[in-house]
Coordinates of C-alpha atoms in Angstrom, one line a residue:
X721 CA 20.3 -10.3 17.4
X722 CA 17.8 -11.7 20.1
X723 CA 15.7 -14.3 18.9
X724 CA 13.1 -12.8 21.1
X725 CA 13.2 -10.2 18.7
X726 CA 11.1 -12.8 16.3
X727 CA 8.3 -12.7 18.4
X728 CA 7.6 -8.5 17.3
X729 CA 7.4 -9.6 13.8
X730 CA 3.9 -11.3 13.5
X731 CA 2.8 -8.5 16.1
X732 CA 3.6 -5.9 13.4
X733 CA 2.5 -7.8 10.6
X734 CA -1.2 -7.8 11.9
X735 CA -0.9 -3.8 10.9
X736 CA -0.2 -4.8 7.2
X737 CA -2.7 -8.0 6.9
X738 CA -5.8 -5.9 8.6
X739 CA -4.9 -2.5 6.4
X740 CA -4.5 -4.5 2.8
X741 CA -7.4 -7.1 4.0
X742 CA -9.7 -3.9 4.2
X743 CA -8.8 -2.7 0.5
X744 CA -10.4 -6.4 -0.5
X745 CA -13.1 -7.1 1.7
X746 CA -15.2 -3.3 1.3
X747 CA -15.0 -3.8 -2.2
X748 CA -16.8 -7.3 -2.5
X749 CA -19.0 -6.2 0.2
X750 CA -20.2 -2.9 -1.4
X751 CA -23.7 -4.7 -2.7
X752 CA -24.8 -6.1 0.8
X753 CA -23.4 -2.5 2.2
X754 CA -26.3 -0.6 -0.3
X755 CA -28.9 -3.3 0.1
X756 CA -28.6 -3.0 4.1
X757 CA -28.1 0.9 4.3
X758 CA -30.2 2.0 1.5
X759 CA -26.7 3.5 -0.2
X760 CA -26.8 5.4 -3.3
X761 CA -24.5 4.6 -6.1
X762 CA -22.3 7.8 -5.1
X763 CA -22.2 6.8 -1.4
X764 CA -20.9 3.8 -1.9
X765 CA -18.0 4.7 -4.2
X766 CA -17.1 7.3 -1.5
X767 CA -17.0 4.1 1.2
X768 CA -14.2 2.5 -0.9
X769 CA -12.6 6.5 -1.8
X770 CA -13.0 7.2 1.8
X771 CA -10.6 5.1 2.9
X772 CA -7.8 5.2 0.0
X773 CA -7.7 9.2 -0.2
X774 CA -7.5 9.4 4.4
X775 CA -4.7 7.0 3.3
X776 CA -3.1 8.8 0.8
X777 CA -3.6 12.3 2.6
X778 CA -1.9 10.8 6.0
X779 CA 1.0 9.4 5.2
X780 CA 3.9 12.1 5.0
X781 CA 2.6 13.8 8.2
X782 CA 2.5 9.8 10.0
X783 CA 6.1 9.2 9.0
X784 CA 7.2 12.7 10.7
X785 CA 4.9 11.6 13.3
X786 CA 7.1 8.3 13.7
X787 CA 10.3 10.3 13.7
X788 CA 9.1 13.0 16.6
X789 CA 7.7 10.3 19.2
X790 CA 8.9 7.2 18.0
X791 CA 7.9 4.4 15.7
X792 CA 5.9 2.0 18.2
X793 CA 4.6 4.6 19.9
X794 CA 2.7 6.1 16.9
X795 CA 2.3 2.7 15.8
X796 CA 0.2 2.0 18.8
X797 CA -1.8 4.9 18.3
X798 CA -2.4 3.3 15.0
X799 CA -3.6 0.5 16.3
X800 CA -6.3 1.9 18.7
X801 CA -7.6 4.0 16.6
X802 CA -8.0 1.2 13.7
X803 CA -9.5 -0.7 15.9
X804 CA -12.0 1.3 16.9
X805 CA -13.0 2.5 13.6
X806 CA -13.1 -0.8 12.5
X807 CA -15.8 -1.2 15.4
X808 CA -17.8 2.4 14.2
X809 CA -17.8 0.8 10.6
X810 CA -19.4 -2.4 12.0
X811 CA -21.9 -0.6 13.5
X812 CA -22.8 2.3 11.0
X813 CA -26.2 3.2 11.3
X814 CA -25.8 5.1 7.7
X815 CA -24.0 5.8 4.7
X816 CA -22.9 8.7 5.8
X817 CA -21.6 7.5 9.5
X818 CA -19.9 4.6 7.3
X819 CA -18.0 6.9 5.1
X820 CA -16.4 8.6 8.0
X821 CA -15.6 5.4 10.0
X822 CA -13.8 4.4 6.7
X823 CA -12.3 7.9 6.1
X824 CA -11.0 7.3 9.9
X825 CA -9.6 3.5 9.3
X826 CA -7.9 5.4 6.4
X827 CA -5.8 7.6 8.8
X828 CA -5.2 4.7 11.2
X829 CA -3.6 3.1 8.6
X830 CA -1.8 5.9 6.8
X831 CA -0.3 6.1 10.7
X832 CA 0.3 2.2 10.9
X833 CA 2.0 1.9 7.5
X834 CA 5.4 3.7 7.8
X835 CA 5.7 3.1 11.3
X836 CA 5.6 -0.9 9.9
X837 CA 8.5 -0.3 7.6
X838 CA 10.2 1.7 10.2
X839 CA 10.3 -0.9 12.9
X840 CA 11.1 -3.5 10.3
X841 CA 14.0 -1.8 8.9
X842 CA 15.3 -1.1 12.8
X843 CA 14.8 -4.4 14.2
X844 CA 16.0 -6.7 11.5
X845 CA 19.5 -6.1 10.2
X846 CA 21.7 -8.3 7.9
X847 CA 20.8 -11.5 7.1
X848 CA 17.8 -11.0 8.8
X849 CA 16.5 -7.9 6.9
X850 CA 15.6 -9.8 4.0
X851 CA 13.8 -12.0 6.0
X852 CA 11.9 -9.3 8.0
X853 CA 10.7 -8.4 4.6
X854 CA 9.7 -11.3 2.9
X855 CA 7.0 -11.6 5.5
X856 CA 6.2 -8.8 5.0
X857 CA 5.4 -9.1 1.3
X858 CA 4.0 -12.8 2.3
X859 CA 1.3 -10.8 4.4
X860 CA 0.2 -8.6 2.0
X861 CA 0.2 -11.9 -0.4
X862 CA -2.3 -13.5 2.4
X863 CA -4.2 -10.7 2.7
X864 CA -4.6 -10.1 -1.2
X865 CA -5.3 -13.9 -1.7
X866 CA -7.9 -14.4 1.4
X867 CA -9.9 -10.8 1.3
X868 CA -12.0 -11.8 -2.0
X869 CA -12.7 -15.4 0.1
X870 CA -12.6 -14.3 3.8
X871 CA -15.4 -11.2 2.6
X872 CA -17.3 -13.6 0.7
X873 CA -17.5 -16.8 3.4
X874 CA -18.4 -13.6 6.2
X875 CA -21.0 -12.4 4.2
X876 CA -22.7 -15.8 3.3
X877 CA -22.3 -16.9 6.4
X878 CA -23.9 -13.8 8.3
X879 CA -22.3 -14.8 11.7
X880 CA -24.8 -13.4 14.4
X881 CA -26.9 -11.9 11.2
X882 CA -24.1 -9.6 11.0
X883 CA -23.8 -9.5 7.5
X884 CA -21.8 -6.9 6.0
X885 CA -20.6 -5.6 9.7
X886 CA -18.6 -8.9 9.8
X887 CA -16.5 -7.9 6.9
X888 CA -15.4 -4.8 9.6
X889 CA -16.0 -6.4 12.8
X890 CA -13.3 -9.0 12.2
X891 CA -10.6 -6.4 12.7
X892 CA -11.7 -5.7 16.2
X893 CA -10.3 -8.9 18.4
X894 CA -6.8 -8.8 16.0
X895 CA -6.8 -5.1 16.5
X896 CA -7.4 -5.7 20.4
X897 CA -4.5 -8.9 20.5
X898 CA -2.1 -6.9 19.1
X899 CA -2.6 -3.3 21.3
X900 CA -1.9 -6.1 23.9
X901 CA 1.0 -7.7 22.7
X902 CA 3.2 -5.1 21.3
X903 CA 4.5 -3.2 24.9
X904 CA 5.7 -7.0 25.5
X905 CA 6.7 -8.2 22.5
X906 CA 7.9 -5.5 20.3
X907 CA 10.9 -3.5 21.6
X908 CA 11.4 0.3 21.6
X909 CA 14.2 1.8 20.3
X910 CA 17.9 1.4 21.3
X911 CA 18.5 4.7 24.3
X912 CA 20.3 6.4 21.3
X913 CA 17.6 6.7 18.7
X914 CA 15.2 7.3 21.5
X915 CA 16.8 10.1 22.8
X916 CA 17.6 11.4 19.5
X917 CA 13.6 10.8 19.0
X918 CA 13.0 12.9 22.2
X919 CA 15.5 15.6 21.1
X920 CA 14.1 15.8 17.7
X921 CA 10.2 16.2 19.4
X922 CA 11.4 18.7 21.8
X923 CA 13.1 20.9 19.1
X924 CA 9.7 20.4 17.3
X925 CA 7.8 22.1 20.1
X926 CA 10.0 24.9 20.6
X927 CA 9.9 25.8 16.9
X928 CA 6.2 25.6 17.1
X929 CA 5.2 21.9 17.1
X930 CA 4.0 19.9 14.1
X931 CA 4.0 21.9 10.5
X932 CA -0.1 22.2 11.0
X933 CA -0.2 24.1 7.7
X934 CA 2.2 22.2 6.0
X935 CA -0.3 19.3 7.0
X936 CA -2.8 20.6 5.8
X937 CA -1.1 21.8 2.2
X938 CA 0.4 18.3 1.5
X939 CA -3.4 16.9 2.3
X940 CA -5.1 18.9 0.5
X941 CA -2.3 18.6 -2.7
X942 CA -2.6 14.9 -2.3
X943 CA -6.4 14.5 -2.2
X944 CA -6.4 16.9 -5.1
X945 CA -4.5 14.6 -6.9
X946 CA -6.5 11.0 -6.3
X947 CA -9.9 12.8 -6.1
X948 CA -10.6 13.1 -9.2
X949 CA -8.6 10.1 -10.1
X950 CA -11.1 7.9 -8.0
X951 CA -14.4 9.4 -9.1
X952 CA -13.6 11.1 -12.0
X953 CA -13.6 7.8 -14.0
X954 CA -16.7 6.6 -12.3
X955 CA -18.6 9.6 -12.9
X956 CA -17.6 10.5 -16.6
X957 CA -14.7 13.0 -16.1
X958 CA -16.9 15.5 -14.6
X959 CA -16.0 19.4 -15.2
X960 CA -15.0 19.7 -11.8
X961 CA -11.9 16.7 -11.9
X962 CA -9.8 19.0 -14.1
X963 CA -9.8 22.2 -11.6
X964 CA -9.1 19.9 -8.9
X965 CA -6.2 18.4 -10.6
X966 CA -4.4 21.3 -11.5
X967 CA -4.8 22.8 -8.2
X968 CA -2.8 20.0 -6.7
X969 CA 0.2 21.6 -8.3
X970 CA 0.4 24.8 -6.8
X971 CA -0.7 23.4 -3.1
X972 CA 2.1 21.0 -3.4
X973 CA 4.4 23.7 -4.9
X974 CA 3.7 25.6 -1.8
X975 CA 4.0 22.7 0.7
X976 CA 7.4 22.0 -0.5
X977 CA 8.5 25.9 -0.4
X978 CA 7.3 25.9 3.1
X979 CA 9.4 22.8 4.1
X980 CA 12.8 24.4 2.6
X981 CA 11.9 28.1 4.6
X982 CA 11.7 26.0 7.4
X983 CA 14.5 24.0 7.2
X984 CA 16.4 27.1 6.5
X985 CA 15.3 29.1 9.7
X986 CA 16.5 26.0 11.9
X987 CA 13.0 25.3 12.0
X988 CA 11.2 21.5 12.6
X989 CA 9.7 21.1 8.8
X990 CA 7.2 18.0 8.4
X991 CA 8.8 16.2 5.4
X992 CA 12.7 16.9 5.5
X993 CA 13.4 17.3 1.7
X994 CA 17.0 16.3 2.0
X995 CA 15.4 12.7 2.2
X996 CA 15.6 12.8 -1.8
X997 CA 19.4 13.7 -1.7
X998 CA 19.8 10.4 -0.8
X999 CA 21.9 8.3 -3.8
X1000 CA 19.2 6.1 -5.6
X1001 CA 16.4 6.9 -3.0
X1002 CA 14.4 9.3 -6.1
X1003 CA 14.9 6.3 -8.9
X1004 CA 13.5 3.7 -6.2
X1005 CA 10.7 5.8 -5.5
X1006 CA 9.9 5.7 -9.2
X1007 CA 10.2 2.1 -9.5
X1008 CA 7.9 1.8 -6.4
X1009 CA 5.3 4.1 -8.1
X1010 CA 5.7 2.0 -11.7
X1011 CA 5.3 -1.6 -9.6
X1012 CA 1.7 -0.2 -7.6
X1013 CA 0.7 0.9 -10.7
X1014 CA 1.1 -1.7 -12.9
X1015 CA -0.4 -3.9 -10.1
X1016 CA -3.4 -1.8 -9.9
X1017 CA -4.0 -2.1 -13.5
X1018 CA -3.3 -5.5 -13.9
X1019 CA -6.4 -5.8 -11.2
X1020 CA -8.7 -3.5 -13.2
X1021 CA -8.2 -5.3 -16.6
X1022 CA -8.8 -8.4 -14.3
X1023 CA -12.0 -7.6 -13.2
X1024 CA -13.7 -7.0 -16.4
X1025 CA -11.9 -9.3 -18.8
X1026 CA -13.0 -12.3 -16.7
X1027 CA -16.6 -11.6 -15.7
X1028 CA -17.7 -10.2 -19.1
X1029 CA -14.6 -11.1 -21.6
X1030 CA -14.5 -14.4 -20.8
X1031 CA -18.6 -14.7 -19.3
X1032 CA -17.2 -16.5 -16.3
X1033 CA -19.0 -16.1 -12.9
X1034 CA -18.2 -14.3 -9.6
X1035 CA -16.5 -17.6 -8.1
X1036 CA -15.0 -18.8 -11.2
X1037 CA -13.6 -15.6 -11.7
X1038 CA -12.1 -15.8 -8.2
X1039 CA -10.8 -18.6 -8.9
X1040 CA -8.5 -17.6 -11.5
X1041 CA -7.5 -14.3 -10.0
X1042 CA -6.1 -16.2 -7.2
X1043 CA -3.2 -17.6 -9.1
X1044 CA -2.1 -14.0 -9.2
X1045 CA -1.9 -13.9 -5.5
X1046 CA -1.1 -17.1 -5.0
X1047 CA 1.8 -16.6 -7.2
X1048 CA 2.7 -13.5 -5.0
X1049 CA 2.7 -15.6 -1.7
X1050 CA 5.1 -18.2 -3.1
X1051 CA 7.8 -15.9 -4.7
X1052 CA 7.4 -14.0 -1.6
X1053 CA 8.4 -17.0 1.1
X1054 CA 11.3 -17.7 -1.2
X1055 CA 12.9 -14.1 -1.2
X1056 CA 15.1 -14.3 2.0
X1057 CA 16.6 -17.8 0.4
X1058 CA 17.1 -16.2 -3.1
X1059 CA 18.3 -13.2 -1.7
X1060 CA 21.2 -15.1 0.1
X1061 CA 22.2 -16.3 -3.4
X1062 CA 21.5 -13.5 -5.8
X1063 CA 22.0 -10.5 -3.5
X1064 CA 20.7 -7.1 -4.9
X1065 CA 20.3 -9.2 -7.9
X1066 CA 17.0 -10.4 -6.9
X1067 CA 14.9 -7.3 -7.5
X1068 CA 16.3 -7.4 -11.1
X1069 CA 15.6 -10.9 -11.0
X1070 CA 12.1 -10.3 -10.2
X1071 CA 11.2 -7.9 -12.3
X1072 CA 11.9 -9.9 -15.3
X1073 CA 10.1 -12.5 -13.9
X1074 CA 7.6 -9.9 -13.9
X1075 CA 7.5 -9.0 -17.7
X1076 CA 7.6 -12.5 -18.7
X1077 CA 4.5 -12.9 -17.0
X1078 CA 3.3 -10.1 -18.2
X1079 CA 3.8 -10.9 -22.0
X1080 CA 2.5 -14.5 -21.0
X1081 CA -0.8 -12.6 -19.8
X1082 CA -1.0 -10.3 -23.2
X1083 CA -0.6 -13.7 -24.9
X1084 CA -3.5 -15.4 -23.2
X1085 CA -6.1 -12.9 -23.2
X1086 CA -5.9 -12.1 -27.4
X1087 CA -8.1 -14.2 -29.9
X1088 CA -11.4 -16.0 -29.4
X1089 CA -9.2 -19.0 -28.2
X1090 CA -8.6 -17.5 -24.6
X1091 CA -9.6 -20.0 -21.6
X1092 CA -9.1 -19.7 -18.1
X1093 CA -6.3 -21.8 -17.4
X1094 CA -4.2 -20.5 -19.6
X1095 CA -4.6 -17.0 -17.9
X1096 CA -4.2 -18.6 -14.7
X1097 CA -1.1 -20.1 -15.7
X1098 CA 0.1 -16.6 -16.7
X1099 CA -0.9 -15.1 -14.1
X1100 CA 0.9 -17.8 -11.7
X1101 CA 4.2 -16.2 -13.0
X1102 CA 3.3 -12.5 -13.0
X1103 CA 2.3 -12.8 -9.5
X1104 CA 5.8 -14.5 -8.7
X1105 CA 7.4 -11.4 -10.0
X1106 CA 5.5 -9.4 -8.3
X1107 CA 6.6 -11.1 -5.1
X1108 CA 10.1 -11.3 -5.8
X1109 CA 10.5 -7.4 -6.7
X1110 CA 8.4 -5.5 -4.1
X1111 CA 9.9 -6.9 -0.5
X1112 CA 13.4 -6.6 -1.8
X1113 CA 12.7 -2.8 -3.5
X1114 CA 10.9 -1.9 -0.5
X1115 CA 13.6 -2.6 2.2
X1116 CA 16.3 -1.6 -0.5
X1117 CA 14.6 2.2 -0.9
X1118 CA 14.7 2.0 2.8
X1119 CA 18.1 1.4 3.3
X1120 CA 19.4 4.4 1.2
X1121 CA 18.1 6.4 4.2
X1122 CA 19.7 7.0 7.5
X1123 CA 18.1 6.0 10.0
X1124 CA 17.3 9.2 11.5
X1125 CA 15.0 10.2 8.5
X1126 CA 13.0 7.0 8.4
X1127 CA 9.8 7.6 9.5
X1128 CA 9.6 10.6 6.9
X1129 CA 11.0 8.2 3.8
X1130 CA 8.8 5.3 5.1
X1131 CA 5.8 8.3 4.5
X1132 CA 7.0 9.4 1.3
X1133 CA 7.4 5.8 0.1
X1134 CA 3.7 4.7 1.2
X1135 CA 2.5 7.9 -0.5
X1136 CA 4.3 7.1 -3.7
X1137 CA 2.6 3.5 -3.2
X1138 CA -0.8 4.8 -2.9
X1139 CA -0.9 7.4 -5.8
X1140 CA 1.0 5.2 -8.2
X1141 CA -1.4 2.5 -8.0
X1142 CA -4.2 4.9 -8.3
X1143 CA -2.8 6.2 -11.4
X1144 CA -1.7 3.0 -12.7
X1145 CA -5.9 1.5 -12.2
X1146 CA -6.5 4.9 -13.7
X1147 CA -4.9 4.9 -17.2
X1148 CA -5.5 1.5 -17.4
X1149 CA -8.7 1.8 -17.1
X1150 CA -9.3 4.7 -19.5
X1151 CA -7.1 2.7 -22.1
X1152 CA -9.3 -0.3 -21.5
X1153 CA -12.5 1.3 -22.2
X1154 CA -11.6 2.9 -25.1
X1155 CA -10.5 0.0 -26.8
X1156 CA -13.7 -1.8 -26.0
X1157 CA -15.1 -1.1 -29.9
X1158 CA -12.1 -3.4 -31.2
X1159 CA -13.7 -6.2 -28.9
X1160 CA -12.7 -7.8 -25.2
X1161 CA -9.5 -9.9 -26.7
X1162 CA -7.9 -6.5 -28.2
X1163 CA -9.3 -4.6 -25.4
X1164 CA -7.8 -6.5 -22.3
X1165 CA -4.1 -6.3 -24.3
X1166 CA -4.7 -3.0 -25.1
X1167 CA -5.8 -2.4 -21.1
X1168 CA -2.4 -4.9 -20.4
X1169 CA 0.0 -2.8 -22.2
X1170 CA -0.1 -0.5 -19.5
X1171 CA 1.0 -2.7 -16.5
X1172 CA 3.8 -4.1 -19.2
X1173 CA 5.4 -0.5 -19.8
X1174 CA 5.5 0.2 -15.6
X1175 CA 7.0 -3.7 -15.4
X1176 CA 9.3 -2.7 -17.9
X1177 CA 9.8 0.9 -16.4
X1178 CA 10.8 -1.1 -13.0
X1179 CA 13.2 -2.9 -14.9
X1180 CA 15.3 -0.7 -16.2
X1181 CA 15.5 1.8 -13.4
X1182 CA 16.6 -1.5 -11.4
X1183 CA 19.1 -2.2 -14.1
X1184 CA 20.7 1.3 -13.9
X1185 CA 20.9 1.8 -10.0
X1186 CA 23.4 0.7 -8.6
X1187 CA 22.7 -1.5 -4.7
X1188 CA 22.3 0.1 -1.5
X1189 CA 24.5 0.1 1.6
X1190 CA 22.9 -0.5 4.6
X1191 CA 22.6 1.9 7.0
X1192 CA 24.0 1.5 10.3
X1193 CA 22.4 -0.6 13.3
X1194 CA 19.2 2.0 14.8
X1195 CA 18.3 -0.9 17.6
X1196 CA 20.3 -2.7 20.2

């Protein structure tokens, strides 16, 4: 391969880094964000929802996307239109205009995030696939490890009395670098997949075009799932969260009858459901789902335990989370190197890793005895399991599919990613809570034994599947 080729992968990266960054930098600046637009409590839950159920909703119909037109294409499109919702955000006038500039960064990124995967697993191939994915793990690391600190020193420091905005605006210039850099830098695909790309977009349009309505079933199925999951918990389980769960199944149900009619007539569906006839591609979907949840809940039991288990302050508290992500950033630097040596082995490795940490944690947290290094130093290793497992189990799911289906596997797999680590945050929080009564030490190991059954989930699906091969070369 080219070393040229190198050059495409920071490009891509900026996707992933600005995407996860925004996950972490709305959330710490949600009380400047109701202080400078008068925001209710309700309004600013839904600029933080806004974002994660767009995401969630996009993502099957912005891997289809990717397969009709082409991964850099779409991911370009991605780009601009991030970019410029990043901009509308920064210069919201109201809550309201805010929630939709977020709703819109969410479908910028639900297009971005498969087309990332997609590129990665085209361009990089061998040796170098492992690579291609630890840095891609290693951004997300960076991402989660600066967001708390790069939304915290852009708020203090109210650049141009920006304040909030900042958080937002900062995504504009690397939004703008790379819409510049990617026609040069990152390469389209080889003339095969392109014209097979062109083929498949031209058979779309004469059987109609894009699935419209089985876009707008899979959206509405998916936001009926993570709607109430988001503010059902904030608000008190409402009456209206259980009517909107349950109607998820049948609008799924009927998504997924319309994709087999289609497929049948000859017919362009949006989500080819062959994708899960693929050998191991269904069990590393469900370890996906199990890692992103467990992560999420580690996060939520985080977030109380510290600030009001452990009385520490807002900084402090930061402090100590960081060894979670800074544990993550290490393991994931190390992951091409290890995977030279331990092969498919190292997912395995990982998520052992990942349950010693885990049990570490559970240990730390119990008894009136608990202090912040200790937790720390727990979290240190559960963050290095983290990092060892998800590159590794990403580009491995990836590689059960041919490469013609990847854009619509890449969706799948960022849906499954999204809506695991909403239900993950979910139980864990409602298992957290309850336990409150029995006092913060039994409450954060009760919250804790959540995350521990997903690591231990990921385990043994990891254990009883057996390695991928890879697909063959999609890129010259």
């Amino acid at each position: 391969m080219s070393p040229s080729r190198w050059w495409a992968l920071p490009v891509v990266l900026v996707a992933v880094f600005m995407t996860t960054l925004d996950f972490f930098v709305a959330n710490l600046a949600i009380p400047s964000i109701r202080a400078g637009l008068a925001a209710s409590g309700s309004q600013a839950q839904l600029v933080i929802a806004a974002y994660g159920l767009a995401y969630a909703a996009g993502l099957v119909v912005a891997g289809r996307l990717g397969d009709l037109y082409g991964p850099r294409r779409v991911f370009l499109a991605g780009l601009a239109v991030f970019t410029l919702a990043s901009a509308a955000c920064g210069s919201a006038p109201s809550p309201g205009a805010l929630v939709v500039a977020r709703a819109a960064q969410g479908v910028a990124a639900a297009l971005l995030a498969p087309q990332v995967l997609t590129l990665l697993g085209a361009l990089y191939r061998g040796a170098d696939r492992p690579r291609a994915f630890g840095w891609y793990g290693t951004a997300v690391g960076l991402a989660g490890v600066g967001g708390q600190a790069i939304g915290g020193l852009l708020v203090a420091a109210d650049p141009m009395g920006l304040g909030w905005r900042a958080c937002f605006l900062v995504n504009v210039p690397l939004g703008l670098a790379a819409l510049v850099l990617t026609p040069w830098l990152v390469p389209a695909p080889a003339a095969g997949a392109a014209g097979a790309a062109r083929a498949g977009a031209a058979a779309g349009a004469r059987s109609g075009g894009l699935d419209v309505l089985g876009a707008g079933l899979v959206a509405a199925g998916l936001v009926a799932v993570v709607l109430p999951l988001v503010q059902g918990r904030e608000q008190g389980w409402p009456a209206w969260t259980w009517p909107c769960l349950a109607a998820s199944v049948p609008l799924l149900a009927a998504f997924a009858r319309r994709q087999r009619r289609l497929a049948a007539s000859g017919r362009q569906p949006l989500l080819d459901l062959d994708v899960f006839a693929a050998k191991g591609f269904a069990s590393g979907l469900a370890a996906v789902a199990l890692l992103f949840g467990g992560s999420a809940g580690v996060s939520f039991v985080l977030a109380l335990y510290l600030q009001e288990g452990l009385r520490l302050g807002p900084l402090a508290a930061g402090l100590v989370c960081t060894a979670l992500n800074a544990g993550f950033f290490a393991a994931s630097l190390r992951t091409a190197s290890l995977a030279g040596r331990l092969g498919h082995r190292l997912p395995l490795a990982g998520a052992m890793t990942l349950v010693l940490g885990l049990a570490s944690l559970h240990h730390a947290v119990g008894g009136a005895g608990a202090v912040p290094y200790r937790v720390a130093g727990a979290l240190l290793v559960t963050g290095a399991g983290m990092g060892l497992v998800m590159s590794p189990l990403v580009s491995a799911v990836l590689a059960r599919v041919r490469p013609a289906r990847a854009g619509a596997a890449a969706g799948v797999l960022g849906t499954v990613q999204e809506t695991g680590g909403v239900l993950g945050g979910t139980v864990t929080g409602t298992v957290l809570l309850g336990s409150l009564g029995a006092g913060w030490p039994a409450a954060a190991q009760a919250g804790l034994a959540v995350p521990m059954v997903c690591a231990l989930g990921v385990l043994a699906v990891l254990a009883l599947t057996k390695p991928a091969r890879a697909p063959a070369p999609a890129c010259a």
